[in-house]
Amino acid sequence: MAIHVDRENRVFTIHTAHSTYQFMAGPYGFLLHLYYGKRIDHQSLEYLIQRKDWASFSSNPGDAGGDRTFSLDTLPLEYPTAGTGDCRISAAAALDEDGAAALDPRYKDFEIRRGKYALPGLPALYEAEPGEAETLAVVLEDPVSRLELELLYGVFAEKDIITRAVVFTNRSGKNLRLTRALSAGVDFLYGDFDLVHFHGRHMMERQIARVPAAPGIQTVSSARGTSSHQHNPGVILCEKDAGEDYGDCYGFNLVYSGSFAAQVEQDQTGQTRLVMGVDYGGFTFLLAGGERFTTPELVMCHSGGGFAALSHRYHRIYRHNLCRGDWKLARRPVLINNWEATYFRFDGPKLIQIAEAAAGLGLDLLVMDDGWFGARDDDNRGLGDWFPNEEKLGMSLGTLVEEVNKRGLKFGIWFEPEMVNEESGLYRAHPDWVLRLPGRDPVRGRGQLALDMSRQDTRDYLFERISAVLDSARVEYVKWDMNRSLSDWYSPLLPADRQGELPHRYVLGLYDLLERLTRKYPRVLFEGCSGGGGRFDPGMLFYHPQIWCSDNTDAIDRLKIQYGTSFFYPVSAVGSHVSVVPNHGTGRTTPLATRCIAAMAGTFGFEMDLTRMDDAERAEAARWTAEFKKYQPLIHGGAYYRLLSPFERRGAPGNAGVTAWEFVSPDKTQALLCAAAGEIRANPLNIHIRLKGLDENRLYRLGEALYTGAALMYGGFALPGFRGDYPARVFFFEGA
Ligand code: DGJ
């Protein structure tokens, strides 16, 4: 049993294959957190809690009477709430009907359920095989306000994953208001941690930062209405000396695509608290009698063996228990996208020419990107008018698709459903459908306004229009884009005291529309996008099994972006394309091989005018496409190892500026080693790389040479130092 309950002492212990999580209902019904870390037995770790007289500045709840050793301000709490004596960051806060700000939940009951809980209207992990998960539900209630909290724990024992979510139910007849409702908190009684997080900007997403969890509060957050380019909703707490293969580390990844916060506080006692969930300035949620609020899900994982094992567990659970639909584990098509090839300047015949060239390279699918609808000839107009512009295309959508299909390619199309331009038929007909503050000029992003996705009528229009396009031709792929940070949070359909719910209701509306469309079109491959990787989060992966990783297609920048992305997200989810040089974003010129090798650490595809390639380039692109297809099951289904980081220099002097990564098949009979140089030095030294994940005793063949797994992993592999502009190479090791 993954969940063990000591009823007498009210201690709850959750075991996964390699980790244990423990908490208890302590004195007066306060839920105390006891442990998260390497697997132990059921023994209660309550003995670790420091009990001493905290004197007057860490106060004591009334229940404790004269006991000055009992303070919520110093105890490790399972789900810290505000207003009752704990002055640290809280996971939840509420207002009673009279405005009193207190939330004092006490333990009531628990239940163990078979299977994994679901969160209606929200993306969440699910059981892929019956019996692989269990649920622990612990019920608390504030005896004064009658606000009930159901703390949910989903346990994927064999996969070493524990999920958290909270359902708040107003059991009183009065109005209650949540002012904070995060998905979880974890208090670490002891430990000196680093916080690893993934920050960036448009075209430079998920750069790695590693900082000490110092006294005070550190916040990683987005208030943009999206999970954002700037801060990803995935953070890691790790031991000071933890690295890829060593040390305790804890992952926290929010299954949510809107504004969020992860906060880490090291308190006066040296304890470290992490809380994470939906967060934006002014979050409130009104609960009338009987109403509920459900938080998004937080996916937690502990690895006692460093970041590599942590990432493998996230990759596995996301591929199998988060992504859905016909495409989740299927071989993804290699696609050609026309965006960087043509931008807005294209017509049907041009796309057909590109399709023809793509067919010659062995590609599978052509994506018609932005500019095919309404009056969309630049980015100031047209969004919202999801009607093919037959005049511009020079043919109907149906004819275009047929022509592309005739050349052996499937057809895909771009939408940006959540947005509208003021210069559009949609805006002229429904100016009230946008997010806009009364009496104020709306904020524009890329010249566009955001539709109010909390509105059913707006969503119905989008569902009907997108369906009409998908039904009108054989469209087999949809790119779902979104190109601005959200603001102007006001919806005329919500009463004044519910406006603080809007950013969350927007996300719920988006999920509702995505659910309807992905259910209706299970055979269509949906790829998420938000100006590249501005919404690269597990919430989106529930609807789209792949996400365009970045608008930056420069191979050398991509090494960093994809390296950072790999901590939580599987390679099969990473949209990555080969583009033209000099690169449109950086002006850098890299060899085609390097661009192909970088794109192979993802879904692989092209984003350039293939009709302009010369014969040599065409032959090389075809070769790399065939290579990718050969290795695709290994790349997407194997274990991904980070070997040399583009963010730090480690190992032999010749390794400076080199990034290396590796894919190993589940049965360890195949390994693909990839290395790319971001910098070059004269008089180059050998690059020394230790492979990982091989079978020590197996022989591996590389060309004519044979190596044992042990030799490659512990002795390593040496390749002559790189020369030239940004070279890259792959080495395929096959079990002999
Ligand atoms: C942003 C996306 O990330 C690009 O790939 C492209 O689709 C453009 N939008 C189109 O406007």
XYZ file of C-alpha atoms and ligand atoms in Angstrom:
747
model
C 0.000 0.000 0.000
C 1.347 3.368 -0.974
C -0.677 5.134 1.702
C -0.273 4.103 5.309
C -2.372 5.581 8.083
C -1.531 5.137 11.750
C -5.031 5.815 13.039
C -4.078 5.911 16.665
C -1.451 8.597 16.240
C -3.136 10.089 13.166
C 0.040 9.853 11.106
C -0.277 9.681 7.316
C 2.647 8.208 5.400
C 2.780 8.113 1.619
C 5.353 5.876 0.016
C 6.493 5.856 -3.562
C 9.139 3.474 -4.871
C 11.961 5.738 -3.696
C 10.415 8.460 -1.566
C 8.295 8.958 1.528
C 6.039 11.844 2.449
C 4.591 12.174 5.933
C 2.302 14.394 7.962
C 0.072 14.065 10.984
C -2.989 15.515 12.574
C -1.300 16.959 15.643
C -2.578 18.568 18.816
C -5.848 20.505 18.473
C -6.316 19.151 14.965
C -3.521 21.198 13.333
C -1.977 19.328 10.430
C 1.782 19.082 10.905
C 4.185 18.221 8.112
C 6.795 15.664 9.159
C 8.884 14.488 6.244
C 9.546 14.410 2.514
C 12.619 12.649 1.200
C 14.261 9.288 0.619
C 12.076 6.321 1.340
C 11.831 5.372 5.005
C 9.400 3.169 6.909
C 6.168 4.299 8.564
C 7.856 5.557 11.696
C 6.540 8.946 12.695
C 9.183 11.660 12.483
C 7.311 13.849 14.915
C 10.319 13.527 17.215
C 12.249 15.879 14.942
C 10.024 18.839 15.736
C 11.680 21.432 17.948
C 9.520 22.189 20.962
C 10.733 25.027 23.120
C 9.434 28.167 24.665
C 9.374 30.596 21.756
C 8.804 33.506 24.093
C 6.489 36.241 22.994
C 7.172 36.765 19.306
C 5.960 33.428 18.070
C 2.596 33.303 19.663
C 0.448 30.404 20.747
C -3.072 29.507 19.665
C -5.783 29.765 22.286
C -6.161 25.992 22.393
C -2.603 25.645 23.655
C -3.504 27.452 26.876
C -0.309 28.339 28.679
C 1.850 26.058 26.532
C 4.364 28.438 25.024
C 6.146 25.676 23.183
C 3.253 25.299 20.764
C 3.358 27.957 18.079
C 1.984 27.785 14.555
C 4.678 30.289 13.679
C 7.413 27.698 14.174
C 5.772 24.325 13.629
C 6.140 22.627 10.262
C 2.635 22.847 8.804
C 1.089 20.693 6.137
C -1.039 23.428 4.578
C -0.290 26.782 6.199
C -3.129 29.284 6.364
C -3.186 32.957 7.246
C -4.539 34.859 10.161
C -4.117 32.506 13.084
C -0.615 33.091 14.359
C 1.676 31.761 11.630
C 3.427 34.867 10.349
C 5.258 33.079 7.534
C 3.967 32.829 3.974
C 0.705 30.982 3.766
C -0.876 28.698 1.208
C -4.398 29.971 1.792
C -6.291 32.889 3.261
C -9.979 33.705 3.546
C -12.368 36.371 4.709
C -15.457 35.609 6.738
C -18.662 37.317 5.699
C -17.975 40.149 8.131
C -14.544 40.716 6.577
C -12.610 39.000 9.382
C -9.428 37.616 7.851
C -8.794 34.204 9.313
C -8.623 30.639 8.120
C -8.187 28.082 10.877
C -8.751 24.617 9.416
C -8.699 21.651 11.792
C -8.500 17.980 10.992
C -11.810 16.159 10.597
C -11.438 13.022 8.582
C -9.664 11.199 5.807
C -10.411 8.763 3.019
C -8.250 6.579 0.816
C -9.640 6.125 -2.683
C -8.627 3.837 -5.466
C -7.301 5.569 -8.518
C -6.316 9.154 -9.050
C -8.695 12.014 -8.276
C -9.714 14.241 -11.195
C -10.194 17.998 -11.005
C -13.297 18.980 -12.978
C -12.474 21.686 -15.502
C -8.751 21.571 -14.794
C -5.953 19.555 -16.347
C -4.460 16.916 -14.055
C -2.498 13.693 -14.166
C -4.605 10.615 -14.753
C -4.143 6.871 -14.433
C -2.937 5.415 -17.706
C -3.297 1.897 -16.318
C -5.933 0.972 -13.776
C -4.488 0.531 -10.321
C -1.371 2.619 -10.826
C -2.494 5.449 -8.554
C -4.243 6.021 -5.259
C -5.781 9.076 -3.667
C -5.591 10.251 -0.093
C -8.188 12.873 0.791
C -7.840 14.649 4.125
C -10.705 16.832 5.227
C -10.222 19.888 7.421
C -12.756 22.462 8.481
C -12.606 25.877 10.048
C -15.099 25.472 12.923
C -16.026 29.170 12.901
C -16.376 29.991 9.194
C -17.328 26.412 8.201
C -14.980 26.561 5.248
C -14.008 23.005 4.425
C -10.678 22.101 2.850
C -10.183 18.763 1.200
C -6.451 18.201 0.758
C -5.953 15.780 -2.114
C -2.854 13.650 -2.612
C -2.527 11.586 -5.789
C 0.091 8.886 -5.469
C 1.782 7.297 -8.483
C 3.924 5.037 -6.323
C 5.870 3.218 -8.982
C 6.525 6.469 -10.863
C 7.689 8.330 -7.724
C 5.195 11.135 -8.166
C 2.865 12.717 -5.630
C 0.311 15.295 -6.736
C -1.467 17.842 -4.601
C -4.617 19.901 -4.939
C -7.161 21.422 -2.568
C -10.930 21.673 -2.843
C -12.476 24.442 -0.742
C -16.189 24.095 0.028
C -18.240 26.663 1.837
C -20.274 24.619 4.336
C -21.869 27.694 5.889
C -24.935 29.555 4.672
C -22.934 32.779 4.420
C -20.671 34.229 1.776
C -17.002 33.479 2.296
C -14.172 34.842 0.220
C -10.882 33.173 -0.586
C -8.069 35.693 -0.937
C -5.376 33.093 -1.472
C -5.785 29.468 -2.455
C -2.530 27.832 -3.469
C -2.223 24.212 -4.428
C 0.173 23.080 -1.730
C 2.798 23.884 0.818
C 5.739 21.791 1.944
C 7.719 22.599 5.084
C 11.222 21.193 5.339
C 12.162 20.961 8.994
C 15.873 20.790 8.319
C 18.066 21.313 5.302
C 20.046 23.968 3.540
C 18.671 24.339 0.044
C 19.301 25.907 -3.282
C 16.360 27.067 -5.352
C 16.628 26.261 -9.045
C 14.247 28.062 -11.346
C 13.806 28.777 -15.033
C 13.510 32.368 -16.104
C 13.913 34.324 -19.324
C 12.185 36.525 -21.832
C 10.594 36.190 -25.247
C 13.028 34.212 -27.453
C 15.174 33.309 -24.458
C 12.996 31.085 -22.293
C 13.899 28.788 -19.407
C 17.391 29.941 -18.591
C 18.616 28.316 -15.403
C 19.101 30.216 -12.157
C 20.362 28.520 -9.017
C 20.284 30.614 -5.867
C 20.562 29.849 -2.153
C 17.283 29.681 -0.247
C 18.351 32.464 2.074
C 16.529 33.861 5.110
C 13.473 35.723 3.925
C 11.084 35.054 1.072
C 11.945 34.458 -2.569
C 9.267 34.479 -5.202
C 9.198 33.111 -8.722
C 5.993 34.204 -10.356
C 4.056 35.421 -13.330
C 1.284 38.006 -13.155
C 0.876 38.052 -16.952
C -2.204 35.862 -17.067
C -0.011 33.173 -18.618
C 2.619 30.884 -17.183
C 5.023 33.125 -19.152
C 8.380 33.309 -20.887
C 9.730 35.119 -17.857
C 9.251 32.460 -15.166
C 8.247 28.873 -15.688
C 5.905 27.303 -13.118
C 8.474 24.640 -12.290
C 11.007 25.022 -9.469
C 13.439 22.695 -7.750
C 14.685 22.762 -4.187
C 17.916 20.850 -3.817
C 20.757 20.201 -1.442
C 23.699 22.538 -1.841
C 25.894 19.935 -3.501
C 23.177 18.298 -5.609
C 23.984 17.862 -9.274
C 22.849 15.723 -12.180
C 23.691 12.431 -10.465
C 23.919 13.199 -6.809
C 21.910 14.705 -4.009
C 18.400 15.239 -2.789
C 16.229 17.376 -4.990
C 12.543 18.151 -5.006
C 10.591 19.211 -8.063
C 7.407 21.269 -7.972
C 5.585 21.823 -11.226
C 2.184 23.474 -11.438
C -0.333 22.091 -13.896
C -1.591 25.530 -14.787
C -1.253 27.970 -17.678
C -2.075 31.257 -15.965
C -0.533 33.543 -13.372
C 1.169 31.705 -10.549
C 3.646 32.056 -7.733
C 6.160 29.759 -6.121
C 7.472 31.156 -2.876
C 10.268 29.863 -0.724
C 10.760 31.105 2.792
C 13.590 30.259 5.104
C 12.297 31.165 8.534
C 13.885 32.148 11.829
C 14.257 28.502 12.848
C 16.043 27.521 9.648
C 13.026 25.678 8.262
C 12.302 26.093 4.569
C 8.739 26.441 3.353
C 7.629 26.208 -0.249
C 4.144 27.201 -1.367
C 2.916 27.241 -4.936
C -0.260 27.820 -6.863
C -2.461 30.300 -8.702
C -1.475 33.805 -7.777
C -1.954 37.282 -9.165
C -2.417 40.649 -7.585
C -5.971 40.836 -6.309
C -6.880 37.153 -6.432
C -10.206 36.617 -4.709
C -12.845 33.971 -5.106
C -16.273 34.395 -3.617
C -17.886 31.229 -2.310
C -21.612 31.444 -1.618
C -23.069 28.722 0.618
C -22.316 25.293 -0.866
C -19.956 26.615 -3.566
C -16.510 25.180 -4.232
C -13.157 26.306 -5.447
C -10.667 23.786 -6.744
C -6.999 24.639 -7.028
C -4.895 23.470 -9.931
C -2.658 20.494 -9.350
C 0.952 20.593 -8.193
C 3.140 17.702 -9.317
C 5.845 16.889 -6.762
C 8.766 14.550 -7.111
C 11.727 13.771 -4.897
C 14.944 12.356 -6.247
C 17.699 11.193 -3.940
C 19.975 10.809 -6.935
C 20.159 14.260 -8.467
C 18.461 16.105 -11.303
C 18.732 13.398 -13.952
C 16.479 10.993 -12.052
C 14.118 13.870 -11.215
C 13.784 14.804 -14.888
C 13.301 11.191 -15.950
C 10.390 10.862 -13.548
C 8.744 14.034 -14.809
C 9.296 13.052 -18.437
C 7.781 9.647 -17.872
C 4.717 10.799 -15.988
C 4.016 13.626 -18.455
C 4.320 11.380 -21.498
C 2.118 8.680 -20.046
C -0.172 10.315 -17.502
C -0.601 13.933 -18.641
C -0.547 14.082 -22.425
C -3.635 12.582 -23.963
C -5.171 11.678 -27.265
C -4.127 9.722 -30.304
C -0.775 11.487 -30.550
C 0.529 11.187 -27.026
C 2.952 8.336 -27.676
C 2.640 8.187 -31.438
C 5.472 8.998 -33.813
C 5.042 12.704 -34.458
C 5.086 14.041 -38.005
C 8.155 15.940 -39.160
C 6.774 19.244 -40.254
C 7.575 22.264 -42.343
C 6.154 25.523 -41.044
C 6.029 28.519 -43.377
C 6.382 31.272 -40.737
C 10.082 32.068 -41.046
C 9.897 31.132 -44.738
C 7.329 33.737 -45.748
C 5.914 35.521 -42.696
C 2.665 37.089 -43.983
C 3.717 37.111 -47.638
C 2.470 33.886 -49.136
C -0.290 32.460 -51.253
C -1.525 28.977 -52.060
C 0.906 28.316 -54.933
C 3.869 29.329 -52.750
C 2.811 26.902 -50.034
C 2.368 24.171 -52.616
C 5.911 24.790 -53.866
C 7.209 24.535 -50.313
C 5.210 21.336 -49.827
C 6.732 19.911 -52.969
C 10.233 20.686 -51.755
C 9.348 19.262 -48.335
C 8.146 16.034 -49.883
C 11.549 15.691 -51.511
C 13.187 15.861 -48.085
C 10.898 13.216 -46.600
C 8.842 15.575 -44.434
C 5.329 14.660 -43.320
C 3.246 17.757 -42.779
C 3.003 21.361 -43.930
C 1.794 23.974 -41.458
C 0.232 27.127 -42.835
C 1.072 29.676 -40.151
C -0.305 33.141 -39.461
C -1.816 35.161 -42.330
C -4.323 32.820 -44.040
C -7.553 34.415 -42.752
C -9.499 37.643 -42.797
C -7.479 40.688 -43.833
C -4.381 39.408 -42.086
C -1.495 40.780 -44.104
C 0.347 42.143 -41.102
C -0.024 41.829 -37.382
C -2.325 44.812 -36.925
C -5.472 43.284 -38.335
C -7.551 40.220 -38.864
C -7.299 38.257 -35.622
C -10.720 36.874 -34.790
C -11.874 36.517 -38.395
C -11.267 32.813 -38.782
C -12.403 32.622 -42.386
C -9.850 31.583 -45.028
C -8.842 34.466 -47.262
C -9.379 32.699 -50.584
C -8.427 35.780 -52.516
C -4.996 35.861 -50.888
C -4.535 32.114 -51.082
C -5.714 32.125 -54.689
C -7.781 29.046 -53.972
C -10.098 27.565 -51.377
C -8.675 26.005 -48.257
C -10.014 22.648 -49.442
C -8.128 22.914 -52.736
C -4.925 23.950 -51.000
C -5.131 21.019 -48.616
C -5.816 18.620 -51.476
C -2.816 19.923 -53.400
C -0.589 19.546 -50.367
C -1.967 16.060 -49.707
C -1.333 15.127 -53.346
C 2.342 15.854 -52.719
C 2.333 13.351 -49.885
C 2.109 15.801 -46.980
C -0.542 16.224 -44.346
C -1.837 19.726 -43.717
C -1.805 21.806 -40.541
C -3.045 25.286 -39.717
C -2.359 28.121 -37.256
C -4.893 29.826 -34.986
C -4.623 32.426 -32.279
C -8.108 31.938 -30.870
C -7.885 34.007 -27.698
C -7.051 37.246 -29.496
C -8.718 39.879 -31.623
C -7.554 42.938 -33.581
C -9.645 46.038 -33.486
C -9.447 45.922 -37.269
C -11.547 42.823 -37.643
C -15.120 41.844 -38.293
C -15.246 40.077 -34.942
C -14.279 43.176 -32.993
C -16.681 45.375 -34.928
C -19.510 42.939 -34.151
C -18.570 42.263 -30.514
C -16.471 45.043 -28.995
C -17.744 43.907 -25.593
C -16.065 40.498 -25.880
C -12.613 41.803 -24.987
C -10.888 42.299 -21.666
C -11.171 46.033 -21.068
C -11.375 48.242 -17.999
C -14.462 50.469 -18.037
C -13.718 53.968 -19.225
C -10.049 53.249 -19.995
C -8.166 52.838 -23.210
C -7.194 49.162 -23.311
C -3.580 48.059 -23.182
C -2.490 46.504 -26.472
C 0.129 43.820 -26.951
C 1.385 43.221 -30.510
C -1.427 45.610 -31.400
C -4.060 43.159 -30.254
C -6.673 42.781 -27.545
C -7.490 39.653 -25.604
C -10.897 38.074 -25.746
C -12.679 37.467 -22.479
C -12.358 33.707 -22.309
C -14.559 33.566 -19.223
C -17.533 34.268 -21.520
C -19.469 31.323 -22.838
C -20.660 33.250 -25.927
C -17.082 34.100 -26.904
C -15.972 30.515 -26.457
C -18.968 29.238 -28.411
C -18.069 31.509 -31.319
C -14.495 30.236 -31.303
C -15.607 26.617 -31.052
C -18.006 27.037 -33.939
C -15.490 28.934 -36.140
C -12.519 26.656 -35.494
C -14.738 23.607 -36.022
C -15.993 25.062 -39.299
C -12.432 25.476 -40.574
C -11.385 22.006 -39.426
C -14.503 20.477 -40.958
C -14.068 22.270 -44.261
C -10.851 20.499 -45.242
C -8.590 17.676 -44.156
C -6.711 19.550 -41.455
C -4.610 17.191 -39.342
C -2.663 19.580 -37.138
C -3.451 22.819 -35.290
C -0.924 25.290 -33.900
C -2.587 27.155 -31.021
C -0.768 30.444 -30.571
C -1.181 33.297 -28.081
C 0.854 36.462 -28.422
C 0.582 38.877 -25.554
C 0.631 39.191 -21.795
C -2.869 39.653 -20.438
C -4.089 42.765 -18.665
C -7.247 44.916 -18.420
C -8.920 42.440 -16.137
C -12.572 43.349 -16.231
C -15.550 41.404 -17.500
C -18.964 43.080 -17.747
C -20.622 39.734 -17.021
C -19.136 39.435 -13.549
C -20.419 41.433 -10.553
C -17.995 43.874 -8.935
C -17.167 41.529 -6.078
C -16.199 38.752 -8.498
C -13.835 40.700 -10.784
C -10.892 39.320 -8.808
C -11.808 35.880 -10.132
C -11.348 36.852 -13.762
C -7.710 35.880 -14.429
C -8.470 32.396 -13.140
C -11.813 32.234 -14.931
C -9.994 33.157 -18.159
C -7.793 30.067 -17.765
C -10.799 27.889 -16.915
C -12.539 29.193 -20.045
C -9.482 28.460 -22.145
C -9.318 24.925 -20.776
C -13.029 24.460 -21.475
C -12.585 25.447 -25.120
C -9.496 23.288 -25.508
C -11.293 20.341 -23.961
C -14.239 20.685 -26.339
C -12.037 20.969 -29.402
C -9.529 18.253 -28.544
C -12.382 15.877 -27.725
C -14.133 16.671 -30.987
C -10.950 16.254 -33.043
C -9.000 13.439 -31.388
C -7.032 12.721 -34.562
C -5.793 16.273 -34.931
C -2.334 16.918 -33.487
C -2.467 20.130 -31.436
C 0.762 22.047 -30.842
C 0.722 24.751 -28.181
C 2.523 28.045 -28.625
C 2.689 31.439 -27.031
C 5.149 33.549 -28.954
C 7.249 30.411 -28.723
C 7.485 29.059 -25.179
C 5.450 31.593 -23.203
C 2.996 28.953 -22.077
C 5.222 25.897 -21.840
C 3.580 24.286 -18.851
C 1.979 20.993 -17.819
C -1.511 22.494 -18.097
C -1.033 22.989 -21.806
C 0.513 19.537 -22.226
C -2.834 18.045 -21.156
C -4.302 19.399 -24.401
C -1.273 19.666 -26.665
C 1.305 16.856 -26.572
C 3.870 19.269 -28.022
C 4.567 22.974 -27.592
C 6.623 25.322 -29.782
C 9.570 25.785 -27.460
C 10.746 29.243 -28.498
C 10.511 31.766 -31.316
C 14.277 31.675 -31.166
C 15.364 29.118 -33.773
C 19.079 29.917 -33.470
C 20.736 26.547 -32.864
C 23.212 27.859 -30.297
C 20.621 29.749 -28.240
C 18.377 26.716 -28.512
C 20.993 24.637 -26.694
C 20.344 26.684 -23.586
C 16.600 27.003 -24.053
C 16.139 23.279 -24.598
C 18.551 22.389 -21.804
C 16.499 24.432 -19.327
C 13.237 23.076 -20.713
C 14.432 19.493 -20.214
C 14.391 19.658 -16.423
C 10.635 19.125 -16.320
C 9.421 18.556 -19.868
C 9.968 15.537 -22.122
C 11.809 15.854 -25.427
C 8.691 14.695 -27.300
C 6.968 17.891 -26.092
C 9.625 20.283 -27.370
C 8.731 21.871 -30.724
C 12.046 22.505 -32.480
C 12.784 23.467 -36.099
C 15.660 24.048 -38.446
C 15.638 27.573 -39.838
C 17.584 29.639 -42.323
C 20.924 31.376 -41.686
C 21.827 34.039 -40.831
C 19.263 33.375 -38.136
C 16.423 35.915 -38.138
C 16.636 36.416 -34.388
C 20.382 36.515 -33.756
C 21.990 37.101 -37.141
C 24.248 34.113 -36.423
C 25.296 31.634 -39.071
C 25.534 28.027 -37.986
C 26.053 24.928 -40.123
C 22.997 23.015 -41.266
C 24.201 19.944 -39.371
C 24.286 21.902 -36.107
C 20.809 23.268 -36.715
C 19.550 19.754 -37.432
C 21.234 18.253 -34.364
C 19.761 20.973 -32.131
C 16.290 20.411 -33.630
C 16.646 16.663 -33.083
C 16.425 17.287 -29.315
C 12.754 17.940 -29.884
C 10.047 17.188 -32.403
C 12.292 18.153 -35.372
C 11.009 20.047 -38.363
C 11.840 22.923 -40.692
C 10.850 26.562 -40.721
C 12.465 28.031 -43.834
C 11.852 28.410 -47.533
C 12.852 24.961 -48.727
C 12.484 26.036 -52.345
C 15.587 28.192 -51.915
C 17.918 25.423 -50.803
C 20.638 24.411 -53.213
C 21.153 20.768 -54.125
C 23.814 20.159 -51.511
C 21.655 21.639 -48.739
C 18.671 19.663 -49.934
C 20.621 16.435 -49.814
C 21.963 17.210 -46.365
C 18.536 18.192 -45.012
C 17.089 14.958 -46.409
C 19.885 12.977 -44.730
C 19.211 14.578 -41.350
C 15.478 14.048 -41.730
C 16.109 10.361 -42.341
C 18.501 10.254 -39.376
C 15.918 11.862 -37.133
C 13.243 9.439 -38.255
C 15.584 6.537 -37.605
C 16.307 7.730 -34.073
C 12.902 9.197 -33.302
C 11.718 6.315 -31.052
C 15.009 6.507 -29.122
C 14.895 10.306 -28.874
C 11.279 10.554 -27.770
C 10.917 7.285 -25.906
C 14.370 6.972 -24.360
C 15.908 8.529 -21.270
C 17.382 11.989 -21.826
C 20.654 12.841 -20.072
C 22.234 16.260 -19.739
C 26.006 15.705 -19.992
C 27.686 19.073 -20.506
C 25.796 22.204 -19.619
C 25.732 25.316 -21.802
C 25.325 27.309 -18.582
C 28.477 26.221 -16.762
C 31.873 24.862 -17.590
C 32.714 21.502 -16.120
C 35.318 18.822 -16.735
C 38.278 18.834 -19.094
C 39.535 22.202 -20.425
C 38.598 21.093 -23.928
C 34.951 20.943 -22.821
C 34.712 24.721 -22.562
C 31.797 25.989 -24.609
C 30.552 22.503 -25.484
C 27.023 21.321 -24.740
C 26.380 17.582 -24.744
C 23.338 15.425 -24.218
C 22.392 11.823 -24.751
C 19.391 9.608 -25.373
C 19.401 6.021 -24.081
C 16.805 3.458 -25.115
C 14.742 1.886 -22.303
C 16.505 -1.464 -22.775
C 19.907 0.305 -22.828
C 20.871 -1.236 -26.141
C 21.118 2.094 -27.978
C 22.516 5.479 -27.121
C 22.753 8.647 -29.163
C 25.374 11.109 -27.959
C 25.083 14.685 -29.249
C 27.573 17.496 -28.764
C 27.627 21.060 -30.057
C 30.114 23.871 -29.687
C 28.962 27.336 -28.724
C 32.562 28.600 -28.677
C 35.765 27.568 -30.379
C 39.387 27.849 -29.182
C 42.644 27.549 -31.120
C 44.895 24.585 -30.389
C 41.831 22.594 -29.339
C 41.999 19.927 -26.657
C 40.008 16.736 -26.521
C 36.413 16.994 -25.389
C 35.865 14.472 -22.638
C 32.354 13.196 -22.005
C 31.189 10.493 -19.627
C 28.134 8.770 -21.027
C 25.288 7.837 -18.719
C 22.552 5.285 -18.359
C 24.322 2.458 -20.212
C 24.581 -1.166 -19.206
C 28.027 -1.504 -17.570
C 28.590 -4.970 -18.916
C 27.295 -4.557 -22.418
C 29.513 -3.945 -25.415
C 28.604 -0.952 -27.543
C 29.667 -0.523 -31.119
C 30.506 2.856 -32.636
C 31.543 2.318 -36.230
C 34.330 -0.238 -36.018
C 35.143 0.420 -32.362
C 33.774 -1.528 -29.403
C 33.476 -0.154 -25.875
C 32.001 -1.554 -22.696
C 29.251 0.440 -21.053
C 31.461 0.765 -17.965
C 34.319 2.189 -20.034
C 32.052 4.777 -21.663
C 30.383 5.784 -18.420
C 33.346 5.826 -16.042
C 36.326 6.257 -18.317
C 34.361 8.330 -20.776
C 34.564 9.129 -24.442
C 37.019 11.560 -25.970
C 36.447 13.359 -29.205
C 38.933 15.658 -30.860
C 38.318 19.304 -30.107
C 35.930 21.035 -32.474
C 37.055 23.454 -35.173
C 35.098 25.839 -37.339
C 31.922 27.787 -36.795
C 29.582 26.203 -34.258
C 30.090 22.572 -35.185
C 28.046 19.708 -33.736
C 28.178 15.938 -34.001
C 26.160 12.871 -33.099
C 27.503 9.422 -32.202
C 25.272 6.397 -32.264
C 26.293 3.563 -29.937
C 24.575 0.282 -30.559
C 24.671 -2.753 -28.279
C 26.842 -5.372 -29.944
C 4.344 33.573 -32.698
C 4.766 32.162 -32.934
O 5.601 31.716 -31.922
C 5.408 32.047 -34.300
O 5.881 30.751 -34.495
C 4.402 32.428 -35.341
O 3.354 31.503 -35.335
C 3.887 33.822 -35.075
N 3.412 33.984 -33.728
C 2.792 34.191 -36.027
O 2.210 35.380 -35.745
